[in-house]
mmCIF file of C-alpha atoms in Angstrom:
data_model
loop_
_atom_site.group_PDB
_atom_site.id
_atom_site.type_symbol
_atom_site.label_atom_id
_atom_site.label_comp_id
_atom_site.label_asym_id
_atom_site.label_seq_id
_atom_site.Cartn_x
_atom_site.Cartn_y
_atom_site.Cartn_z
ATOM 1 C CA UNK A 206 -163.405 -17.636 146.195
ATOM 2 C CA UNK A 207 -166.211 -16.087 143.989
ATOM 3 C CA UNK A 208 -163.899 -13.302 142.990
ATOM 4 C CA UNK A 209 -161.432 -15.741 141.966
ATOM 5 C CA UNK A 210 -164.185 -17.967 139.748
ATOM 6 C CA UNK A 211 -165.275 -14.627 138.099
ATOM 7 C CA UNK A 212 -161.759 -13.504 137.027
ATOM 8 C CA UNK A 213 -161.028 -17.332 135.465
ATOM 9 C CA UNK A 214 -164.465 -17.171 133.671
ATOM 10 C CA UNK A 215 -163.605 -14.171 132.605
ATOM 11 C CA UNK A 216 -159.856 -14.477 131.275
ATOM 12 C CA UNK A 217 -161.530 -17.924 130.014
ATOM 13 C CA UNK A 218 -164.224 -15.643 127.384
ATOM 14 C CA UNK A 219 -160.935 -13.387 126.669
ATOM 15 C CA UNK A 220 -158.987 -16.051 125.851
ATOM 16 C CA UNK A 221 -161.791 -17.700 123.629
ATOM 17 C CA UNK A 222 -162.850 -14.604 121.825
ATOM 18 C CA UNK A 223 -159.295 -13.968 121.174
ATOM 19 C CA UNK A 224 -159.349 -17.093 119.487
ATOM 20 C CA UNK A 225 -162.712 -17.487 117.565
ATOM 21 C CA UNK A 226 -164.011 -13.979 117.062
ATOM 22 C CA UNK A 227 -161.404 -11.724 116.000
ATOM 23 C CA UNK A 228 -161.907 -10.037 112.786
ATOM 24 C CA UNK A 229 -159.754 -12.183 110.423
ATOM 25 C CA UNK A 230 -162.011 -15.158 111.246
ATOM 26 C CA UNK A 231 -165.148 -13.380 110.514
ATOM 27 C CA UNK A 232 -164.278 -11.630 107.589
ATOM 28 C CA UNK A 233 -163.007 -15.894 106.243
ATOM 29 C CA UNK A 234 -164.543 -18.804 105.923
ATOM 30 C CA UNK A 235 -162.077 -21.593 105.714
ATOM 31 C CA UNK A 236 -162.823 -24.512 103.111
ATOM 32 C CA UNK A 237 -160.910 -28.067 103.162
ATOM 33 C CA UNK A 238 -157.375 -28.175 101.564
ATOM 34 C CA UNK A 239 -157.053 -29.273 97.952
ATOM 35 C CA UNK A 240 -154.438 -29.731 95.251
ATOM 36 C CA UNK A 241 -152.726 -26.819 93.963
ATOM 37 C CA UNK A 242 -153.665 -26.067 90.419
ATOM 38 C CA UNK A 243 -152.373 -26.327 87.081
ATOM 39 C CA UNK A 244 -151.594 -24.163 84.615
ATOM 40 C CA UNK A 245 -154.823 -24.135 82.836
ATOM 41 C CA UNK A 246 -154.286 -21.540 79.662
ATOM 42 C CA UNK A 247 -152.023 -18.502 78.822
ATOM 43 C CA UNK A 248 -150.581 -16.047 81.083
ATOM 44 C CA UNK A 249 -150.942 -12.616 80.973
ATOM 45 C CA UNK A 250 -148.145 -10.304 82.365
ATOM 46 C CA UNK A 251 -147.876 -6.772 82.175
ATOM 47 C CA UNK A 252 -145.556 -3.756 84.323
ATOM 48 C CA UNK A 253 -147.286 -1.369 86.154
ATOM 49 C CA UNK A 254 -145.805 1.414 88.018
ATOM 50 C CA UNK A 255 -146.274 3.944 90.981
ATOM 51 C CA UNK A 256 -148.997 5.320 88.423
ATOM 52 C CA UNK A 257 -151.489 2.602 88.675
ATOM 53 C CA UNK A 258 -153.064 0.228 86.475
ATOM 54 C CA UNK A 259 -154.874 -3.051 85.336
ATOM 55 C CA UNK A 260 -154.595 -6.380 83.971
ATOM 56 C CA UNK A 261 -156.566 -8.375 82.698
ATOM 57 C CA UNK A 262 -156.276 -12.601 82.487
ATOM 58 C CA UNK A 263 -156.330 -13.817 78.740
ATOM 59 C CA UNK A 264 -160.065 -15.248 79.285
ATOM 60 C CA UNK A 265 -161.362 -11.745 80.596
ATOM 61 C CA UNK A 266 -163.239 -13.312 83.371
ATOM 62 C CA UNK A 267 -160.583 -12.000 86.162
ATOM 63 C CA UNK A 268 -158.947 -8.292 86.317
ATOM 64 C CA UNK A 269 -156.657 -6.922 88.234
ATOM 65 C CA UNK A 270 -156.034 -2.964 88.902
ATOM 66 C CA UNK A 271 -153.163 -1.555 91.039
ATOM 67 C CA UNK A 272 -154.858 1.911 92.216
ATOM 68 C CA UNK A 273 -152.018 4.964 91.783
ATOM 69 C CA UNK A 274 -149.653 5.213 94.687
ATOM 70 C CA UNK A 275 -149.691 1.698 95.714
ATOM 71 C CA UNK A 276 -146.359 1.056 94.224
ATOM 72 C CA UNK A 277 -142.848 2.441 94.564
ATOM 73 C CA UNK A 278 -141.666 0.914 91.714
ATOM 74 C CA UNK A 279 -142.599 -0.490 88.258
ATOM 75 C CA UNK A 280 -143.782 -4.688 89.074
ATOM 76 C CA UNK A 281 -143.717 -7.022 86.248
ATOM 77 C CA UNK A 282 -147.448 -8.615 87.255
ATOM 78 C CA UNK A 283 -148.852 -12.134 85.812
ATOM 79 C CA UNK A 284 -152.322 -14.020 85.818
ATOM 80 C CA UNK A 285 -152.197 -17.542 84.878
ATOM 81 C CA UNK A 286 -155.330 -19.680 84.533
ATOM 82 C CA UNK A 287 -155.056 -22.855 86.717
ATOM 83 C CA UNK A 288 -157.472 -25.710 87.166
ATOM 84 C CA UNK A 289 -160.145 -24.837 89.932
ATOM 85 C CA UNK A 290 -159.648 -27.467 92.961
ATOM 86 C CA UNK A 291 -162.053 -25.614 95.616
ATOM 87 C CA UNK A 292 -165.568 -27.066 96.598
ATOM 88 C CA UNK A 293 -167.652 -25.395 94.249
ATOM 89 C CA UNK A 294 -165.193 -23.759 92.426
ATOM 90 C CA UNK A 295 -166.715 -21.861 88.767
ATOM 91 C CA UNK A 296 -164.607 -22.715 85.856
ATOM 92 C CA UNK A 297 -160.669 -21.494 86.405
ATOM 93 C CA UNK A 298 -159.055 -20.316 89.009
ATOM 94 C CA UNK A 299 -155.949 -17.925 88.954
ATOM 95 C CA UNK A 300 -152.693 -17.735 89.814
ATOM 96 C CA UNK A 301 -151.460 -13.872 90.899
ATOM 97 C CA UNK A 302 -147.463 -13.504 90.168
ATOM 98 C CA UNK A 303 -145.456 -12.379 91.712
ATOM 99 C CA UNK A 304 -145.954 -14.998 93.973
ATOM 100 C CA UNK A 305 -145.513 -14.118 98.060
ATOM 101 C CA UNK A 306 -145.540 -10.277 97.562
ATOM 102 C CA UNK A 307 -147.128 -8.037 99.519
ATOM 103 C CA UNK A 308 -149.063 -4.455 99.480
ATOM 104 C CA UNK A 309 -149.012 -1.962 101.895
ATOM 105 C CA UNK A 310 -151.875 -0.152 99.725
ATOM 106 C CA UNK A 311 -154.494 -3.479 98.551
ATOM 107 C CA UNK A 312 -155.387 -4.154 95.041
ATOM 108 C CA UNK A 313 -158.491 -5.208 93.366
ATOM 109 C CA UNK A 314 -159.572 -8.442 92.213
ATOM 110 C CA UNK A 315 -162.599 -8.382 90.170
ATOM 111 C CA UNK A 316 -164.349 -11.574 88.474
ATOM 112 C CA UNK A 317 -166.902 -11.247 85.894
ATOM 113 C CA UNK A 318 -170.099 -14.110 86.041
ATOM 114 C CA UNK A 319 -172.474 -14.928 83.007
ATOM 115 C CA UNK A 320 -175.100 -16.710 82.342
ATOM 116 C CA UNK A 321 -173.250 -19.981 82.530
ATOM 117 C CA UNK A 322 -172.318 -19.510 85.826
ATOM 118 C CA UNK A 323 -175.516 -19.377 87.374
ATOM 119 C CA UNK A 324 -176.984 -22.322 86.050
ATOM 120 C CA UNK A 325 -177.862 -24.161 89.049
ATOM 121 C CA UNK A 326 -177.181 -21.244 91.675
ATOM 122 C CA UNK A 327 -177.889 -17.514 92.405
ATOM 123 C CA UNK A 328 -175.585 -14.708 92.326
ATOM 124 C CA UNK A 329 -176.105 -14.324 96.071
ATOM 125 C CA UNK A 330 -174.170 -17.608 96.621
ATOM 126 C CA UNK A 331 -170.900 -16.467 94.715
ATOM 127 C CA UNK A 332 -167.831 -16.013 96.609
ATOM 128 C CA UNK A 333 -164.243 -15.106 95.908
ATOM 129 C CA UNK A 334 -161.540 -17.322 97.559
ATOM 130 C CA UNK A 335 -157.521 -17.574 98.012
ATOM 131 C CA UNK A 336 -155.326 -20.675 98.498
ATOM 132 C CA UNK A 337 -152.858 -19.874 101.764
ATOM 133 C CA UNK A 338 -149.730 -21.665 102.131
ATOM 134 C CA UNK A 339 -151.015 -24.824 103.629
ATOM 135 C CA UNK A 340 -153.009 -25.222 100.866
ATOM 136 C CA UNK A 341 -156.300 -24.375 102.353
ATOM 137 C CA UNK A 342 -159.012 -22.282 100.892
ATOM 138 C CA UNK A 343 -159.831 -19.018 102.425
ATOM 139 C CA UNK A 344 -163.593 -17.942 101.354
ATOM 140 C CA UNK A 345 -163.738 -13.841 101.549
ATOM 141 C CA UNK A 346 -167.048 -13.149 103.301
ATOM 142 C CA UNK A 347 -166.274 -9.130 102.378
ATOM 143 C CA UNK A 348 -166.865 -9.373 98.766
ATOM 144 C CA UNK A 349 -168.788 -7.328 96.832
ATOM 145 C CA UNK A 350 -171.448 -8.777 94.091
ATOM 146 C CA UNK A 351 -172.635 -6.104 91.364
ATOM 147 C CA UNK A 352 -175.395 -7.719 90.004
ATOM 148 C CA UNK A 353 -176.092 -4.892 87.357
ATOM 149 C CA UNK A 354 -172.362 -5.205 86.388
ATOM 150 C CA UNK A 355 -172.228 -9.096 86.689
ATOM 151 C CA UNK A 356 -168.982 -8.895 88.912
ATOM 152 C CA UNK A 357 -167.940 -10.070 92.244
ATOM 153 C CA UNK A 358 -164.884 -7.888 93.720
ATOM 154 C CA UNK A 359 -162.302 -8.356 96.545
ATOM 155 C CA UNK A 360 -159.560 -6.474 98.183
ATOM 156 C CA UNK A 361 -156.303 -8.042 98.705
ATOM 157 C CA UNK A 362 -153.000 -6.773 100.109
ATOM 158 C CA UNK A 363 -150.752 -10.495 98.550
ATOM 159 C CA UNK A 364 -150.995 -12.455 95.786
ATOM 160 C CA UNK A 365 -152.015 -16.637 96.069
ATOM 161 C CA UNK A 366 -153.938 -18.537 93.523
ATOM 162 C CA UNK A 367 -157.864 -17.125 93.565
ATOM 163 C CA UNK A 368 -161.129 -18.857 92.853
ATOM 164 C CA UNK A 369 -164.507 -18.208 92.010
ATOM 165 C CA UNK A 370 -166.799 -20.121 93.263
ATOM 166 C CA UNK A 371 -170.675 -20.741 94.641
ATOM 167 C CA UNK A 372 -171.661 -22.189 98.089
ATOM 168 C CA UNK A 373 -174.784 -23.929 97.015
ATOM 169 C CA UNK A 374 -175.807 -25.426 93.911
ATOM 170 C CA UNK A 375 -178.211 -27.604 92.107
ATOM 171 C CA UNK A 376 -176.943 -30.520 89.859
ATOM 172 C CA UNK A 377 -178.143 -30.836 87.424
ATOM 173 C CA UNK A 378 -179.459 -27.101 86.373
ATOM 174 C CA UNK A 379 -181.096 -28.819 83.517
ATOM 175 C CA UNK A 380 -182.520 -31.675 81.961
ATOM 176 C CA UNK A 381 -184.220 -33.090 78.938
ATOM 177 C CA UNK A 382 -186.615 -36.355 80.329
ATOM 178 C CA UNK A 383 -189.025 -39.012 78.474
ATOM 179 C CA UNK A 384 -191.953 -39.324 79.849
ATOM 180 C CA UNK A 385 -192.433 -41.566 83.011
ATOM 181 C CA UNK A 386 -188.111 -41.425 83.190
ATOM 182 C CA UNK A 387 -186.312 -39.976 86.006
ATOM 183 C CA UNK A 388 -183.914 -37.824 87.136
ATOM 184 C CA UNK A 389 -181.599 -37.536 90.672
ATOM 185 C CA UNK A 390 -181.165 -33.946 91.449
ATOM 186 C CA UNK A 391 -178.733 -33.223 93.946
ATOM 187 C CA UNK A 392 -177.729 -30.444 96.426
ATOM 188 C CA UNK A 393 -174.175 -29.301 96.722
ATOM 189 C CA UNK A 394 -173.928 -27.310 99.623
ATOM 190 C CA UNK A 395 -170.886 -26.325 101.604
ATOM 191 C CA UNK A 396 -172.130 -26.379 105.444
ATOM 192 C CA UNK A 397 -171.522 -23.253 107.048
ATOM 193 C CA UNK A 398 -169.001 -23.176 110.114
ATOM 194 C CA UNK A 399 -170.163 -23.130 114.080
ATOM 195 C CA UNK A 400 -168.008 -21.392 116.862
ATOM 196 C CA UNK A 401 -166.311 -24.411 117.443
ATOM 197 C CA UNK A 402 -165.169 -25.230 114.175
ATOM 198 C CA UNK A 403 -164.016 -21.654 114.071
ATOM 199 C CA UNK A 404 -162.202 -21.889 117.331
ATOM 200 C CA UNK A 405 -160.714 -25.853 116.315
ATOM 201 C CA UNK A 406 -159.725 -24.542 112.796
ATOM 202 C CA UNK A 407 -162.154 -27.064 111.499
ATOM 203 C CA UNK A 408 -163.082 -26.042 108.064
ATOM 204 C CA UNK A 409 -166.630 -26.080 106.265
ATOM 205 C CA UNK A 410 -167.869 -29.434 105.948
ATOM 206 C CA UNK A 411 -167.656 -29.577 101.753
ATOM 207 C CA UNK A 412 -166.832 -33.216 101.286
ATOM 208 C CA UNK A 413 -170.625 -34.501 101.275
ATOM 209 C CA UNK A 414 -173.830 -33.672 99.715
ATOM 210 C CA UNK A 415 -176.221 -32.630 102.254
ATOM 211 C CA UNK A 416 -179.997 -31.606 101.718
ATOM 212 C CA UNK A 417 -180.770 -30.816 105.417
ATOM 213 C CA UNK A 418 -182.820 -28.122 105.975
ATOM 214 C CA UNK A 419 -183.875 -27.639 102.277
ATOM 215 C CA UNK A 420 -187.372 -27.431 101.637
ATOM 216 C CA UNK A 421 -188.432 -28.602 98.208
ATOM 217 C CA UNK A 422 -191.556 -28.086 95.540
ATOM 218 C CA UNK A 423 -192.746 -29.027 92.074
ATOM 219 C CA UNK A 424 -193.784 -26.339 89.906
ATOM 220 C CA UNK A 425 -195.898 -28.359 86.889
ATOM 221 C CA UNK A 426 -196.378 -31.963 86.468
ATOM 222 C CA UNK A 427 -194.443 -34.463 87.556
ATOM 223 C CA UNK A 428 -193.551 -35.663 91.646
ATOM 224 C CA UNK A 429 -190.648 -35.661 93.725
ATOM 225 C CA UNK A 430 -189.193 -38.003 96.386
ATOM 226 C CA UNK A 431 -186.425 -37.115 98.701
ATOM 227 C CA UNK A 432 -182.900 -38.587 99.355
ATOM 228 C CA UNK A 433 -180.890 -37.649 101.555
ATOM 229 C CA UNK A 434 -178.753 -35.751 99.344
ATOM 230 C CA UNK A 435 -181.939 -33.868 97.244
ATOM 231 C CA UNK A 436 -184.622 -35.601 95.338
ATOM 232 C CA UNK A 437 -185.687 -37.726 92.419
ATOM 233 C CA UNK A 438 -187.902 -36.182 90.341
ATOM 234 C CA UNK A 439 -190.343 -38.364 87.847
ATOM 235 C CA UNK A 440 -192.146 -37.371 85.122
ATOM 236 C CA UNK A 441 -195.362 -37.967 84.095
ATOM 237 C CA UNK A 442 -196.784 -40.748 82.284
ATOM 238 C CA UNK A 443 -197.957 -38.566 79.165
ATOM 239 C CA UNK A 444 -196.702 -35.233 77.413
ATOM 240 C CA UNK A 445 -197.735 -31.854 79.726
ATOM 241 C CA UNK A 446 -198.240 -28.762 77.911
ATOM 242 C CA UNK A 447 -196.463 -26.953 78.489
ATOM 243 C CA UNK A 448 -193.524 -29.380 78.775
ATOM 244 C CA UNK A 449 -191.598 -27.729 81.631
ATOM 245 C CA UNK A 450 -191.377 -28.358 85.095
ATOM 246 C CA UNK A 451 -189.526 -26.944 87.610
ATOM 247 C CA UNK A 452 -187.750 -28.607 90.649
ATOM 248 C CA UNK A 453 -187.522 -26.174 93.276
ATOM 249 C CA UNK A 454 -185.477 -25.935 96.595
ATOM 250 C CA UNK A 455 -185.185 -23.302 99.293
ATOM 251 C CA UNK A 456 -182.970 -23.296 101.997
ATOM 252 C CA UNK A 457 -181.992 -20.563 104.647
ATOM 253 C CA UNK A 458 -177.963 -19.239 105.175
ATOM 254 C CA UNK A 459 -176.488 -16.879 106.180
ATOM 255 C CA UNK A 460 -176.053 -13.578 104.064
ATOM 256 C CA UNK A 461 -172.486 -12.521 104.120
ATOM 257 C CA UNK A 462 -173.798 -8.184 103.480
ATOM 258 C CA UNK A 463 -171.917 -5.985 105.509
ATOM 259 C CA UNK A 464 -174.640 -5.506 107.705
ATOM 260 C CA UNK A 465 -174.929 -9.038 108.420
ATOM 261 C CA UNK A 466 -174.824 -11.901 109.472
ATOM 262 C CA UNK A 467 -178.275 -12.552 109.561
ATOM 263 C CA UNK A 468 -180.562 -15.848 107.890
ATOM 264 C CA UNK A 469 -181.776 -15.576 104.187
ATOM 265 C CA UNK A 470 -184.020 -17.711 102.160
ATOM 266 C CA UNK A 471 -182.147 -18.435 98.955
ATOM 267 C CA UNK A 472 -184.228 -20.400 96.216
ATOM 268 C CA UNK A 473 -182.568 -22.658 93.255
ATOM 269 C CA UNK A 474 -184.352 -24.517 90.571
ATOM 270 C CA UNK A 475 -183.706 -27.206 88.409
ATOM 271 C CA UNK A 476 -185.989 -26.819 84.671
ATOM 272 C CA UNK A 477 -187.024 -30.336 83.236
ATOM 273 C CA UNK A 478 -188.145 -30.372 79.959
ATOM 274 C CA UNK A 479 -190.496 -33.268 79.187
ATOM 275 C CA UNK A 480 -190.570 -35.298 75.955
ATOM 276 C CA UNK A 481 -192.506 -38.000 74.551
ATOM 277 C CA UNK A 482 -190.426 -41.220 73.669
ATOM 278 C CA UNK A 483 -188.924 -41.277 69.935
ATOM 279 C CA UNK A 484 -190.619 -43.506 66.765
ATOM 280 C CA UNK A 485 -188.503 -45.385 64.446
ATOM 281 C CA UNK A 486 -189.576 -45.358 60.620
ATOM 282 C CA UNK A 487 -189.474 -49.028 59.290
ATOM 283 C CA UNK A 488 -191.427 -50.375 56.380
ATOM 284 C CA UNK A 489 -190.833 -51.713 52.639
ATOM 285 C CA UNK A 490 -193.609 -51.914 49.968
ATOM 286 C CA UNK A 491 -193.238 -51.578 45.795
ATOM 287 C CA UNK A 492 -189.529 -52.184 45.883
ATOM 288 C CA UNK A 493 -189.368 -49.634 48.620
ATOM 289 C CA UNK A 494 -187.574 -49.351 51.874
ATOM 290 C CA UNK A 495 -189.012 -47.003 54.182
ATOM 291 C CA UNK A 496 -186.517 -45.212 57.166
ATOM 292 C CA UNK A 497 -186.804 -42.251 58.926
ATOM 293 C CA UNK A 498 -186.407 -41.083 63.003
ATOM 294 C CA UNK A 499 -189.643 -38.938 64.159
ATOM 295 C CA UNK A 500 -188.958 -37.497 67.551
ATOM 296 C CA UNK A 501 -191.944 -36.283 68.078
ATOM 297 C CA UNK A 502 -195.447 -36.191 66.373
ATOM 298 C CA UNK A 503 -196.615 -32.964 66.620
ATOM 299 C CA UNK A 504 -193.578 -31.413 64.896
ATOM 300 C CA UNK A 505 -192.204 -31.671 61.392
ATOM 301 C CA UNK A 506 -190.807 -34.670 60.175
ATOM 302 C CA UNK A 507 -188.889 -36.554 57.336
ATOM 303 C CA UNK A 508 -189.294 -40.310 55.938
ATOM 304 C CA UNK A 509 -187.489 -41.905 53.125
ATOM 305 C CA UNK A 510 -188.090 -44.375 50.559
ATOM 306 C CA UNK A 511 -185.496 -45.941 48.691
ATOM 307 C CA UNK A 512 -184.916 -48.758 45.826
ATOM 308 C CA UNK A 513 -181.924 -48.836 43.496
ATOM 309 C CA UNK A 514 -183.235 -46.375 40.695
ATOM 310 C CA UNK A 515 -185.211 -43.720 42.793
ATOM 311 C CA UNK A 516 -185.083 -42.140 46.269
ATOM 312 C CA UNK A 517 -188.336 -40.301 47.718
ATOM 313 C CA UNK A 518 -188.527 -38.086 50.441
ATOM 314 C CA UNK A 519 -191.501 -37.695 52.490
ATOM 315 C CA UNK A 520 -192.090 -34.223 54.132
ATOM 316 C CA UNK A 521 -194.898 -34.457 57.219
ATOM 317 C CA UNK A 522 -196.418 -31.562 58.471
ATOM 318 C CA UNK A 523 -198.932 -32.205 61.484
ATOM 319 C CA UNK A 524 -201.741 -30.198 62.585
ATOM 320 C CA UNK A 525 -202.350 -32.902 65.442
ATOM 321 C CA UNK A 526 -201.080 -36.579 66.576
ATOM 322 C CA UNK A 527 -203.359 -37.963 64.174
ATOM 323 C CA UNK A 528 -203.357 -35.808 61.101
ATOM 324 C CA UNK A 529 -202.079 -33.236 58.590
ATOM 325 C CA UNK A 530 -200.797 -32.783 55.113
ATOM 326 C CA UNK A 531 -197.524 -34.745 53.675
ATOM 327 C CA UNK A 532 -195.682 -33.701 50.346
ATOM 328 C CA UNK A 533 -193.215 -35.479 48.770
ATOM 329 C CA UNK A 534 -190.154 -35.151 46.214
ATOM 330 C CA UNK A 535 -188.330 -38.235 44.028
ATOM 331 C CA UNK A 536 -185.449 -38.378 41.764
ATOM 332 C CA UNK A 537 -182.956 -40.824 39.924
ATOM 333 C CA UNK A 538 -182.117 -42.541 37.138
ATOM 334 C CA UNK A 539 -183.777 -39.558 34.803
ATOM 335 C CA UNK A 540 -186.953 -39.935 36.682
ATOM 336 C CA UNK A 541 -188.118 -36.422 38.425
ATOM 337 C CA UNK A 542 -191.713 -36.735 41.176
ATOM 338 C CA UNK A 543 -193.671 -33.898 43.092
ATOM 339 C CA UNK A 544 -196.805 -34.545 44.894
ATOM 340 C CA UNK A 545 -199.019 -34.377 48.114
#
């Protein structure tokens, strides 16, 4: 009888690794079905042969190359830009033609990041995906990220559409406040996937905004409060200098290296600039209306006086809130003024 318990716990673990931990499932990360794409700017196309080659899409962000040998014959191959429908998808995505082919030898995918795209994230959180047939999104956990080179790159062995995209961000990455306003910062963060979602199919939970687990700081003035989907973040009564503050979150995932998986602590910041409240110029003396907009009083500004015959402009130049030197110009109706 124990025998007989031992050999259905154990064809019971065969069958379950068989299911959940074969190597397809850990080198994938599935993410919820979306909408396929649209055509989002101009294809590229361009034949390559048994001699190899690449292609590049007509934004330069994505690029293609067939190494030599992988093809018998000369393939007419296309990229077409399509709008990006994946959870945290970067800007386009990109549809591979011809559509449903396969390689016995795999190509390379390579995407190219700026500066843009990391507003918000890290580099570390960058991932390339593919759209399968039922219109799910297949997250490649093998990818390789060049930081010096600014590229992520992928192997692939058929041809889908193919995203870019970042598991965790930060919205927004920036923001421009008046003092005492606030700001909702928010953390988009596709949940990572147990053994049981893995085993059920289930894909990462990308729907919601979740903050669990994140740890979060102010560096320079200003407080935070949490939500439970990041924080709000006020600033201060009066002008800091500097002006900047920084929201900061940490939160630990997994690292997707080949020598993985194992926990990481990623850090993401939001920069807040801080800014004191406008001043609207409004005044009339001498047959003269006063206007002007002065955004700030410690900087350069402009005020105008105006009557039918003659228009004066004020030029302020402050040394402090309080004080600093003014010149001034006038002209019209054959009338010419300088002074300070």
């Amino acid at each position: 009888m124990i025998r007989k318990h031992l050999v259905l716990i154990l064809t019971f673990i065969l069958v379950i690794c068989a299911l959940g931990c074969s190597k397809t499932r850990d080198a994938e990360v599935l993410f919820p079905v979306t909408e396929v794409g649209t055509p989002d700017g101009p294809k590229v196309t361009k034949e390559i042969g048994p001699a190899g080659g690449s292609l590049a899409s007509s934004d330069g962000r994505l690029t293609l190359t067939v190494p030599p040998n992988a093809l018998a014959e000369t393939v007419a191959f296309h990229i077409q830009p399509v709008t990006n429908k994946v959870n945290g998808g970067l800007r386009s995505a990109y549809r591979l033609e011809p559509a449903g082919k396969t390689f016995t030898t795999p190509l390379q995918i390579s995407v190219r990041y700026d500066e843009h795209d990391l507003e918000g994230t890290i580099a570390d959180a960058f991932s390339l995906a593919y759209q399968d047939g039922q219109r799910a999104w297949r997250v490649q956990k093998s990818a390789k990220l060049d930081k010096d080179k600014q590229t992520l790159t992928v192997l692939t062995s058929h041809f889908s559409d193919w995203s870019f995209l970042t598991r965790v961000k930060l919205s927004p990455a920036k923001a421009t406040l008046f003092v005492g306003e606030s700001q909702a910062i928010t953390l988009v963060l596709c949940e990572e996937q147990g053994f049981i979602d893995r085993l059920l199919s289930r894909p990462a939970n990308c729907q919601t905004l979740s903050s669990k687990g994140a740890e979060w700081r102010v560096q320079g003035a200003g407080t935070i409060q949490e939500t439970g989907s990041g924080v709000i973040y006020t600033a201060p009564p009066k002008k800091p200098l500097p002006n900047r503050a920084f929201v900061i979150m940490s939160i630990e995932l997994e690292d997707w290296e080949p020598s993985g998986p194992f926990k990481v602590k990623w850090e993401l910041g939001t920069e807040i600039t801080i800014v004191d409240r406008g001043y609207k110029v409004s005044a009339g003396t001498a047959g003269l209306v006063y206007s002007g907009v002065i955004c700030s009083l410690e900087k350069p500004f402009t005020v105008k006086g105006t009557n039918p015959a003659i228009t004066y402009v004020w030029e302020f130049i402050p040394s402090s809130p309080t004080s600093g030197t003014v010149s001034h110009t006038g002209g019209g109706n054959m009338v010419k003024a300088v002074g300070g």
